[in-house]
Each structure stands twice: as structure tokens, then as C-alpha cells.
JSON list of C-alpha atoms in Angstrom, two decimals:
[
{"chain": "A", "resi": 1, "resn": "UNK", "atom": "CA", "xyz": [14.86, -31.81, -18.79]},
{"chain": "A", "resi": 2, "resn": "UNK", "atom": "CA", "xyz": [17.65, -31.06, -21.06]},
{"chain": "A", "resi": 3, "resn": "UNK", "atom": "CA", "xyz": [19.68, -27.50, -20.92]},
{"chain": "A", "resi": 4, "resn": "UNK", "atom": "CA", "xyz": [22.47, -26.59, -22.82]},
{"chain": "A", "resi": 5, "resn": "UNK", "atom": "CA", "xyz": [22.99, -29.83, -24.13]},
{"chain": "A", "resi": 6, "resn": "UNK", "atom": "CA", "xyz": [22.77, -31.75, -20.95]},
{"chain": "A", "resi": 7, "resn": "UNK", "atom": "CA", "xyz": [19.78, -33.78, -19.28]},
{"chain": "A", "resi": 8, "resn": "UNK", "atom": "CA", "xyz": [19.01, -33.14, -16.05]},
{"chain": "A", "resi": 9, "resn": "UNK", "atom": "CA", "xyz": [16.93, -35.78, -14.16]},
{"chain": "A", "resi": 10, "resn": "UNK", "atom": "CA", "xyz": [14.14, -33.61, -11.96]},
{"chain": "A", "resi": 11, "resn": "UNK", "atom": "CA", "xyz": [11.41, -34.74, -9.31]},
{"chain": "A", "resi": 12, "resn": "UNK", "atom": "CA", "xyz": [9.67, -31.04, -10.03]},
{"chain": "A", "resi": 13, "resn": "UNK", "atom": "CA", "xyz": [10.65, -28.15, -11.38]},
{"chain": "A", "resi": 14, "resn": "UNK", "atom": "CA", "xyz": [9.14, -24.90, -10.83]},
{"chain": "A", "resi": 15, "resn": "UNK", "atom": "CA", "xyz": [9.07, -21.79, -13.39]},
{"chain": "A", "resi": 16, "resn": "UNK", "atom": "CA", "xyz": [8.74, -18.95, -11.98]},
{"chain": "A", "resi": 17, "resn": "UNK", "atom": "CA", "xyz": [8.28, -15.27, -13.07]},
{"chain": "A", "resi": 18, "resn": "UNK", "atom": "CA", "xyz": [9.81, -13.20, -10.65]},
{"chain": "A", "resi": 19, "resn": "UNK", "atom": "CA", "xyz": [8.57, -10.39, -8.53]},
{"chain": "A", "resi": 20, "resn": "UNK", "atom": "CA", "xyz": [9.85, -8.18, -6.25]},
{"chain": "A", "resi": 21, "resn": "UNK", "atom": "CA", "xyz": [8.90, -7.33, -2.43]},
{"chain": "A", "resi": 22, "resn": "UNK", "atom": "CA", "xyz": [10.00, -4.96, -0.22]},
{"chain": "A", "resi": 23, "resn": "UNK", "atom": "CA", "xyz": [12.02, -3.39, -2.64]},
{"chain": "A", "resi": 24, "resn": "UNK", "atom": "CA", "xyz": [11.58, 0.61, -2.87]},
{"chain": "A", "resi": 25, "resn": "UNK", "atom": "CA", "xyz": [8.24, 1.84, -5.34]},
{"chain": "A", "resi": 26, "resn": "UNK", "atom": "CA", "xyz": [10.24, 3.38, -7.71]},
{"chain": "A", "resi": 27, "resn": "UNK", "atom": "CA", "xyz": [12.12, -0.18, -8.13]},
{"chain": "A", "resi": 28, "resn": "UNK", "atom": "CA", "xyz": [9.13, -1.63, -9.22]},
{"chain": "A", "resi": 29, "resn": "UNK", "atom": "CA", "xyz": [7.08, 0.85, -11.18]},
{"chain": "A", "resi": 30, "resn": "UNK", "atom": "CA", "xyz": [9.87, 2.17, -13.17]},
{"chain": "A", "resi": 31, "resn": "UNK", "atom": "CA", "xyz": [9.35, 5.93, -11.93]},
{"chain": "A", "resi": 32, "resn": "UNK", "atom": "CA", "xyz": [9.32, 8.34, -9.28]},
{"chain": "A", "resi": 33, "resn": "UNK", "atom": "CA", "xyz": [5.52, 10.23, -8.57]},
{"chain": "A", "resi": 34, "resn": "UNK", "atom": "CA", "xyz": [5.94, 14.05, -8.31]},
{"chain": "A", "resi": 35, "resn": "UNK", "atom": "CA", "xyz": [3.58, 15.86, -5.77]},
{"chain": "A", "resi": 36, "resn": "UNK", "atom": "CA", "xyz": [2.42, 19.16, -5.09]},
{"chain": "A", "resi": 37, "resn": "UNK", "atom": "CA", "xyz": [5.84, 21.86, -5.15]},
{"chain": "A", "resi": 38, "resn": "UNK", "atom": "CA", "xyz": [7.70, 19.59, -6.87]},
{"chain": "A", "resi": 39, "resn": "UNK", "atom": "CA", "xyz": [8.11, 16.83, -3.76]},
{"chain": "A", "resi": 40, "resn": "UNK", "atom": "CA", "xyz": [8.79, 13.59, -5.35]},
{"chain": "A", "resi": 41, "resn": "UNK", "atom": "CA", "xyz": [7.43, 10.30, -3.09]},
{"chain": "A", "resi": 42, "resn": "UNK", "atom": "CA", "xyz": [10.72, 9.25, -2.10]},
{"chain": "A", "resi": 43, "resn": "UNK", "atom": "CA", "xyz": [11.00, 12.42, -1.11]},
{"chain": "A", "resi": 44, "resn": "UNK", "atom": "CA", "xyz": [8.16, 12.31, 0.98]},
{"chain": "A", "resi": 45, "resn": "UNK", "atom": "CA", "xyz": [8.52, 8.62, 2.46]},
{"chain": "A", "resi": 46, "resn": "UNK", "atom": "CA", "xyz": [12.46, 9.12, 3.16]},
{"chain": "A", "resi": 47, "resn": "UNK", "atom": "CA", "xyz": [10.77, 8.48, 6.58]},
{"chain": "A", "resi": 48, "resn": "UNK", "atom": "CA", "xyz": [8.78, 5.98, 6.21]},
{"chain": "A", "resi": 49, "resn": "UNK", "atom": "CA", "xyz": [5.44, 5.36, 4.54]},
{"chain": "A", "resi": 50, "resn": "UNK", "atom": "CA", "xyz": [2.69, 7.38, 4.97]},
{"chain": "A", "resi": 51, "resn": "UNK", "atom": "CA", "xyz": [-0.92, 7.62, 3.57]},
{"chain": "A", "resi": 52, "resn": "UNK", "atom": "CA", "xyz": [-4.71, 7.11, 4.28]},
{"chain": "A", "resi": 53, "resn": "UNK", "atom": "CA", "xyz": [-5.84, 3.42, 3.72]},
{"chain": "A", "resi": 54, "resn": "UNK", "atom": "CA", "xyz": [-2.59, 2.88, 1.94]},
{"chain": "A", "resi": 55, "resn": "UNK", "atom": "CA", "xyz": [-4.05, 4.90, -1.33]},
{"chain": "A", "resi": 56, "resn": "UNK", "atom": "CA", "xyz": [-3.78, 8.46, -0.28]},
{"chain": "A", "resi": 57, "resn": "UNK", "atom": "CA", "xyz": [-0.51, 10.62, 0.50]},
{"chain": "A", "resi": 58, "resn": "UNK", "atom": "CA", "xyz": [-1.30, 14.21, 1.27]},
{"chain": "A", "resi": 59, "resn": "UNK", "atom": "CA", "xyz": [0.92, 16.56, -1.43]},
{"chain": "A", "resi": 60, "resn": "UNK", "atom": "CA", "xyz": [-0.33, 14.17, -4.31]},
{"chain": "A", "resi": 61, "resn": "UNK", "atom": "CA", "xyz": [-3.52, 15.20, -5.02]},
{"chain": "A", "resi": 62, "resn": "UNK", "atom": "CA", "xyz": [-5.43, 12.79, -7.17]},
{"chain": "A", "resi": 63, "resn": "UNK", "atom": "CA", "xyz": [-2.65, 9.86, -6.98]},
{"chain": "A", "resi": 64, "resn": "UNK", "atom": "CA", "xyz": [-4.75, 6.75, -6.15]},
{"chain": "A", "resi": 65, "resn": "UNK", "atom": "CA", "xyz": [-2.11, 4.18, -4.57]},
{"chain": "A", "resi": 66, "resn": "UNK", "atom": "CA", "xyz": [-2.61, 0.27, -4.76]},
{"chain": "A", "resi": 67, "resn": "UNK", "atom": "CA", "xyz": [-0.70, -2.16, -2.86]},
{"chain": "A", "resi": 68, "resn": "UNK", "atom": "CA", "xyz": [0.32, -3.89, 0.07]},
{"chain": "A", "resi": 69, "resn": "UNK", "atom": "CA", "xyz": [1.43, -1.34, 2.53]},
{"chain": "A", "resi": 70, "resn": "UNK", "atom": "CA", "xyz": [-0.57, 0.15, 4.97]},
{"chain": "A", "resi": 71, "resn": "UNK", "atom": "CA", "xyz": [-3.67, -1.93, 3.56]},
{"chain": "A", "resi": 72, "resn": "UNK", "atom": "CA", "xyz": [-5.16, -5.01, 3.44]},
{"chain": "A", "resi": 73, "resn": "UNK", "atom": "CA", "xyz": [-2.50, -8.16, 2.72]},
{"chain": "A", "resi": 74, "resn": "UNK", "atom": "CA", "xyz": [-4.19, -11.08, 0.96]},
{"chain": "A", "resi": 75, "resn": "UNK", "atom": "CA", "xyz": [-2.87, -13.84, -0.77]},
{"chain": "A", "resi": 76, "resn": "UNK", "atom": "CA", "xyz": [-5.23, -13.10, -3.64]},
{"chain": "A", "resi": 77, "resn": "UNK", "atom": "CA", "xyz": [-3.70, -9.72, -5.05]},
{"chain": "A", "resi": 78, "resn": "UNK", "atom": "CA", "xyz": [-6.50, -9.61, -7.53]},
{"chain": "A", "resi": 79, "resn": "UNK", "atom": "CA", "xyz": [-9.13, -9.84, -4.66]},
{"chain": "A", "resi": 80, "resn": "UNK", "atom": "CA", "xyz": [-6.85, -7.04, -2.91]},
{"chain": "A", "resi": 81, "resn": "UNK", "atom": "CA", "xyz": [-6.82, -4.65, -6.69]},
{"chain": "A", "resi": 82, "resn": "UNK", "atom": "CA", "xyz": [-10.54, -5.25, -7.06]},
{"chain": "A", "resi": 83, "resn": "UNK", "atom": "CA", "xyz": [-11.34, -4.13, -3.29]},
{"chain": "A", "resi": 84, "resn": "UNK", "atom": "CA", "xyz": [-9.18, -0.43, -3.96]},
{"chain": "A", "resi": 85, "resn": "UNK", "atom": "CA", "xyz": [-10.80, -0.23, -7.36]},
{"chain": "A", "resi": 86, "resn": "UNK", "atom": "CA", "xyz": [-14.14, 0.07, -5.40]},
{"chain": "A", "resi": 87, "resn": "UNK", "atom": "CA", "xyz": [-12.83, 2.60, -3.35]},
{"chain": "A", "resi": 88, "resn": "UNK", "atom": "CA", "xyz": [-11.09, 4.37, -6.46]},
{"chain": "A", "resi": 89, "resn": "UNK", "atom": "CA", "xyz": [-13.96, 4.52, -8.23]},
{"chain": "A", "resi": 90, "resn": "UNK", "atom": "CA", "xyz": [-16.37, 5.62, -5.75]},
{"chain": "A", "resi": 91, "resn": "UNK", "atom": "CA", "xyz": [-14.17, 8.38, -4.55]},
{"chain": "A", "resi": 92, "resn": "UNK", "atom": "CA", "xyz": [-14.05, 9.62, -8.43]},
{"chain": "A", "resi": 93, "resn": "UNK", "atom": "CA", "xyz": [-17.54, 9.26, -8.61]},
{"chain": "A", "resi": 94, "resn": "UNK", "atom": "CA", "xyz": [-18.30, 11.84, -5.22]},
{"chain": "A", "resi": 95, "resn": "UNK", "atom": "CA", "xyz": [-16.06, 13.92, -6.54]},
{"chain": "A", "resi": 96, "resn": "UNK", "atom": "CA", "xyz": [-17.44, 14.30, -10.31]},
{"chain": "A", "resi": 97, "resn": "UNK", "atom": "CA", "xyz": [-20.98, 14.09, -8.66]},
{"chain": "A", "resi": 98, "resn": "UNK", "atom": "CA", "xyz": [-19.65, 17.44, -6.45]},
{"chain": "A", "resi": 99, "resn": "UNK", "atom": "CA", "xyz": [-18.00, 19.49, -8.78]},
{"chain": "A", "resi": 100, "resn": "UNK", "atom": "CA", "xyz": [-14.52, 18.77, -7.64]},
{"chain": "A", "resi": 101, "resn": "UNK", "atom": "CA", "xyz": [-11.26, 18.89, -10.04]},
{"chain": "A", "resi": 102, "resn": "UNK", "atom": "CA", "xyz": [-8.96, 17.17, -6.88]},
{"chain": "A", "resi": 103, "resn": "UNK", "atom": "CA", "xyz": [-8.96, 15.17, -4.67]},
{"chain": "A", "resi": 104, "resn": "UNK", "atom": "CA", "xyz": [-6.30, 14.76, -1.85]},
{"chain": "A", "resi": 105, "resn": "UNK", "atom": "CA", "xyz": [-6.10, 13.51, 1.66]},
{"chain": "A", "resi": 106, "resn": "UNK", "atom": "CA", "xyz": [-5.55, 15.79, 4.97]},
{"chain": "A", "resi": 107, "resn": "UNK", "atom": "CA", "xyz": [-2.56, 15.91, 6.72]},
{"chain": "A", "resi": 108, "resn": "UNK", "atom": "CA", "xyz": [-4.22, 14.99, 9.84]},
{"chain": "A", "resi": 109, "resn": "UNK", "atom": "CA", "xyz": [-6.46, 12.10, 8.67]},
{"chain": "A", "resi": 110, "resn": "UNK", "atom": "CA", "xyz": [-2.89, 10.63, 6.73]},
{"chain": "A", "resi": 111, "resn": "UNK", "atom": "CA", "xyz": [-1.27, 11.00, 10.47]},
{"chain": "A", "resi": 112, "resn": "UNK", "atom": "CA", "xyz": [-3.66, 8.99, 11.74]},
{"chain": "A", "resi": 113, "resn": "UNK", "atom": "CA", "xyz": [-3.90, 6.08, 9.23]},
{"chain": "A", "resi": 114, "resn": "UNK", "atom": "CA", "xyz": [0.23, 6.02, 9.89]},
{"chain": "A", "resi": 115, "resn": "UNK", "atom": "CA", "xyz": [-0.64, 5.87, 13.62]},
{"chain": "A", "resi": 116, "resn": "UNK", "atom": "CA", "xyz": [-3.33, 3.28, 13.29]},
{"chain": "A", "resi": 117, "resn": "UNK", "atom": "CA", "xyz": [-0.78, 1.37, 10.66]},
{"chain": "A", "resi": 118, "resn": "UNK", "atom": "CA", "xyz": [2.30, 1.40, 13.76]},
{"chain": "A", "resi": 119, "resn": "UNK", "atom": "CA", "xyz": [-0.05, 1.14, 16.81]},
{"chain": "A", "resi": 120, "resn": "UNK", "atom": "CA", "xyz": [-1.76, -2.55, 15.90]},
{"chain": "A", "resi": 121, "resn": "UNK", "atom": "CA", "xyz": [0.60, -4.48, 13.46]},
{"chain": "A", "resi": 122, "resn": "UNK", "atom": "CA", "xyz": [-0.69, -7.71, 12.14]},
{"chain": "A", "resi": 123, "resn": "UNK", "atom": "CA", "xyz": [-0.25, -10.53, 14.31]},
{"chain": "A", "resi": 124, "resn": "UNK", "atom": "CA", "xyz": [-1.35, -13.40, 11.64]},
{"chain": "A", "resi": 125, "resn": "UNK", "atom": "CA", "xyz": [1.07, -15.56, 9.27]},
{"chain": "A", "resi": 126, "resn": "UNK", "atom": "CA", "xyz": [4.33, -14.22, 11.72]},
{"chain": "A", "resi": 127, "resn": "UNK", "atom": "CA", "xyz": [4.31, -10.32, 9.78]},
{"chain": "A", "resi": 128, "resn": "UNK", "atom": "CA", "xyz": [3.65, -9.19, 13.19]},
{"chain": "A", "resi": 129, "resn": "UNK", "atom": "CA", "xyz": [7.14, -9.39, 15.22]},
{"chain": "A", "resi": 130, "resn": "UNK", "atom": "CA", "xyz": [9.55, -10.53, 12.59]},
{"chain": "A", "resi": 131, "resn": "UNK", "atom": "CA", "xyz": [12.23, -9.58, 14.19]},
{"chain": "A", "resi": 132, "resn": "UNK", "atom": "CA", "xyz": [12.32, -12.76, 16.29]},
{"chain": "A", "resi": 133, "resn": "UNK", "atom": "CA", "xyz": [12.22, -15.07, 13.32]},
{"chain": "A", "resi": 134, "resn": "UNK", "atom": "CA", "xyz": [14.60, -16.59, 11.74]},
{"chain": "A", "resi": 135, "resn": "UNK", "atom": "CA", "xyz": [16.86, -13.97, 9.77]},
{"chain": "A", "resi": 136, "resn": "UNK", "atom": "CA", "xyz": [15.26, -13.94, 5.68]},
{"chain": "A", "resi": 137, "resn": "UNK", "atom": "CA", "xyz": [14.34, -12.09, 3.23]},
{"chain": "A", "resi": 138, "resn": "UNK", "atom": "CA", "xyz": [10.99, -10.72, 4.71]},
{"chain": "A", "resi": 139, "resn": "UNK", "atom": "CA", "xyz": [12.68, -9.49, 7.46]},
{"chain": "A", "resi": 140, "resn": "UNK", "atom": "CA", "xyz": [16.20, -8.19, 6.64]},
{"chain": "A", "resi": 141, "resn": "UNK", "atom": "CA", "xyz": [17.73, -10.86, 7.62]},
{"chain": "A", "resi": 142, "resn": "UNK", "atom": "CA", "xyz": [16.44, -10.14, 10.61]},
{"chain": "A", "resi": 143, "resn": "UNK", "atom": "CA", "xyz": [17.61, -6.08, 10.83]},
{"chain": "A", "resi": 144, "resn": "UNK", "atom": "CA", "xyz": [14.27, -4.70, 11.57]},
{"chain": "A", "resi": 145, "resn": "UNK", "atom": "CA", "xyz": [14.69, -1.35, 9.43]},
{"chain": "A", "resi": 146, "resn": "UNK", "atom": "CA", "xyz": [13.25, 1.61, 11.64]},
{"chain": "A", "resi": 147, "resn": "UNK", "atom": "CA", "xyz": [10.34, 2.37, 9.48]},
{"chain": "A", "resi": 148, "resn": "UNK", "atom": "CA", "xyz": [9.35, -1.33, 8.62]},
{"chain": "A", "resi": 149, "resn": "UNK", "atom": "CA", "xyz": [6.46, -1.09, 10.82]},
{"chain": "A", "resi": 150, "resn": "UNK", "atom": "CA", "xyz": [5.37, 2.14, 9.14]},
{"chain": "A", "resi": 151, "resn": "UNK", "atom": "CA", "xyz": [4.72, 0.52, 6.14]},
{"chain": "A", "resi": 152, "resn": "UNK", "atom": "CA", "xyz": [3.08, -2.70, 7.63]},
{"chain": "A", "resi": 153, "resn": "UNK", "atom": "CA", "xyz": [-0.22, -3.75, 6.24]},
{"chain": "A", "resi": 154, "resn": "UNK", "atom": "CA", "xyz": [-3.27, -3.06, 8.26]},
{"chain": "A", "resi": 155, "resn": "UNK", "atom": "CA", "xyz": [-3.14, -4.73, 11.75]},
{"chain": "A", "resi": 156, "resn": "UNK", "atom": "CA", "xyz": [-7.03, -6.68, 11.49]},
{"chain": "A", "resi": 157, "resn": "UNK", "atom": "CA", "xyz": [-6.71, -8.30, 8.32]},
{"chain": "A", "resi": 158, "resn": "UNK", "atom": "CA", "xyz": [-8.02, -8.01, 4.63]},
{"chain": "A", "resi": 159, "resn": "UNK", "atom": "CA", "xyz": [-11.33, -9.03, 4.98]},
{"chain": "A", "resi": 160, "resn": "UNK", "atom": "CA", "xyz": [-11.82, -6.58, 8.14]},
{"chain": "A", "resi": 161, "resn": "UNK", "atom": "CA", "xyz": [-9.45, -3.86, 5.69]},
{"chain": "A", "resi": 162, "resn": "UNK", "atom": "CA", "xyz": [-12.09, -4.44, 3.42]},
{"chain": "A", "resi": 163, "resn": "UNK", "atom": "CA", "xyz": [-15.28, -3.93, 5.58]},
{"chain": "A", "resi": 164, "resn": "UNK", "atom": "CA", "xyz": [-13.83, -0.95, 7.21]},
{"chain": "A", "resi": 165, "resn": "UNK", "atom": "CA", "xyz": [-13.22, 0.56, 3.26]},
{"chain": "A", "resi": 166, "resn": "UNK", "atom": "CA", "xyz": [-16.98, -0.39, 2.68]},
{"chain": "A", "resi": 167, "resn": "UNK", "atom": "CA", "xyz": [-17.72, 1.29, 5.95]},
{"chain": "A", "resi": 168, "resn": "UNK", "atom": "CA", "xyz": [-16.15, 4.24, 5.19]},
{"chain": "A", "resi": 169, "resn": "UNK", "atom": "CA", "xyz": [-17.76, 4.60, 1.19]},
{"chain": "A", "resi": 170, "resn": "UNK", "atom": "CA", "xyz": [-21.25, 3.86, 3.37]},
{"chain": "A", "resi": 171, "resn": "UNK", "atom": "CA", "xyz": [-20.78, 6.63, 5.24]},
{"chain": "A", "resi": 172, "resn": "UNK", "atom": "CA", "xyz": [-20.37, 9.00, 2.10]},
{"chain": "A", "resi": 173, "resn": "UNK", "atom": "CA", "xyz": [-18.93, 11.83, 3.52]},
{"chain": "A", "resi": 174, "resn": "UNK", "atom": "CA", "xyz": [-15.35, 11.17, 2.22]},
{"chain": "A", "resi": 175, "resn": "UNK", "atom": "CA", "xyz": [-14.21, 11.25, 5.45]},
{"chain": "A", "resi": 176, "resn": "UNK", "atom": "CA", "xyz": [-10.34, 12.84, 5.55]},
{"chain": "A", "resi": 177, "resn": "UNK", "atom": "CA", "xyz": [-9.91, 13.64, 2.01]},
{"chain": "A", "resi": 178, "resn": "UNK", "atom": "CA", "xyz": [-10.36, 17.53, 0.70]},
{"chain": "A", "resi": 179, "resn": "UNK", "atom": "CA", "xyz": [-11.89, 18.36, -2.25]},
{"chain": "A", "resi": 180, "resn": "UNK", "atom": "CA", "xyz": [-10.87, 21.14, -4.71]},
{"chain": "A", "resi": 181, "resn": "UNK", "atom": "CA", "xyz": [-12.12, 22.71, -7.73]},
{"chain": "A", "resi": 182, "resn": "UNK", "atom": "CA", "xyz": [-8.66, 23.22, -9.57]},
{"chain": "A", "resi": 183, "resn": "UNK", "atom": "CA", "xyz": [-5.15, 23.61, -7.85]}
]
């Protein structure tokens, strides 16, 4: 490979795009979401993460969330996007189907997803005690912040992340989310 003039002799070389984790929401989309009264969500997780299934925070009323914390972790991010997507579009499609202008989650059901989310941390592929790894980058070089747990991924795994998602649109009653006709 030659750079700048000079030729480099390499075994491999590796492009890579870059990509960010860990690093605060607003980091990576480019903005900060505004709830209900103004509340911004770093506002609201200053404490930690919190939501239901990792897509609902309660004060954001029809915000649908997708990524890695407090849901399903997969290697296959598109497998992980198309999984929410289901559960996006299904809760859109109750609430159209019932006359309902919002959608948002309870307090109580989001206090128990955050409880469920701290109480049984994943255990596979070392995410689940990193503080006795070697000090890195996944794990703050090893200074466990206090709400890392908080905004773990879901303790069981993807594929049983998945099921209970598929459980829960089975059951059809939208179980912990509110609907609304208008704000």
C-alpha cells in the first residue's frame, strides 16, 4: 500500500467505518428528544436509562426507541432493527385500529422493565460482570459507572428478547402502554 508517497508493506489491512458505543444518544443521533413539559431525554436518563422493552420512555409519547439498551443484543443489528420494527408497527397498527392519537408507556410498567433490565443482567459473551475483566473500552476501563447496569441489554438473550416481544404483540392487549386520543 502506498500513502503519502511512501509504500508500506502489509499482511492485512482493515478499513473500517467507525461507530460509536456507549457514547451518550445525543452523541450519536445528532439531537436531543423533547418529551412531554418540555423534559428533554438527557434530562430524563441523567439517572440512568429507563424504558419498556428498550423502545418506550414514559413523558415521550409516541417516541419509538431502537437500540441496544435495555433490549435484545445481537450481533446482527439488522436482525435486532427488523425485530422492533415488528413491534413498532404493530403497536401503530392497535392504535390506528382503536382510535388513538398517542401512544406512551406507564410509569409503572417502565419501572418494571428497568427492574427486570438491573435484576438479571446478561451473563453470555462476559457483558454480565465486566467489572472483573480486564480494564477496556466496554467497560470503562474497568470503572463500572453506577447506572451501567441500568442500561444493560436484556438479561435472556435476543432470541428469548424476541419471543417475549412476540409474546407480548400475541397477547394484544398492549400491555403497559396508555392510549390517548390527543394530548
Amino acid at each position: 500500500m502506498v500513502v503519502g508517497g511512501i509504500e508500506y508493506e502489509l499482511d492485512c489491512l482493515i478499513f473500517a467505518t467507525g461507530f460509536e458505543v456507549g457514547t451518550a444518544h445525543t452523541r450519536r443521533s445528532g439531537y436531543d428528544l423533547t418529551g412531554r413539559d418540555g423534559e428533554t431525554l438527557s434530562e430524563r436518563w441523567a439517572e440512568g436509562m429507563r424504558s419498556m422493552h428498550g423502545m418506550h420512555v414514559h413523558g415521550f409519547p409516541n417516541a419509538f426507541i431502537i437500540g441496544f439498551g435495555q433490549g435484545g443484543f445481537t450481533a446482527s443489528f439488522p436482525h435486532l432493527l427488523e425485530e422492533c420494527s415488528k413491534q413498532i408497527v404493530h403497536i401503530l397498527a392497535a392504535s390506528t385500529e382503536r382510535g388513538a392519537q398517542q401512544v406512551e408507556v406507564t410509569a409503572e410498567a417502565e419501572a418494571a422493565w428497568v427492574r427486570e433490565i438491573v435484576d438479571n443482567p446478561p451473563t453470555f459473551g462476559g457483558f454480565g460482570n465486566t467489572r472483573d475483566c480486564t480494564p477496556g473500552y466496554y467497560n470503562n476501563e474497568g470503572q463500572q459507572h453506577p447506572h451501567a447496569a441500568q442500561g444493560g441489554f436484556y438479561g435472556a438473550g435476543a432470541l428469548a428478547f424476541f419471543q417475549l416481544l412476540a409474546d407480548w404483540r400475541s397477547a394484544g392487549d398492549l400491555e403497559g402502554l396508555e392510549l390517548r386520543l390527543s394530548s
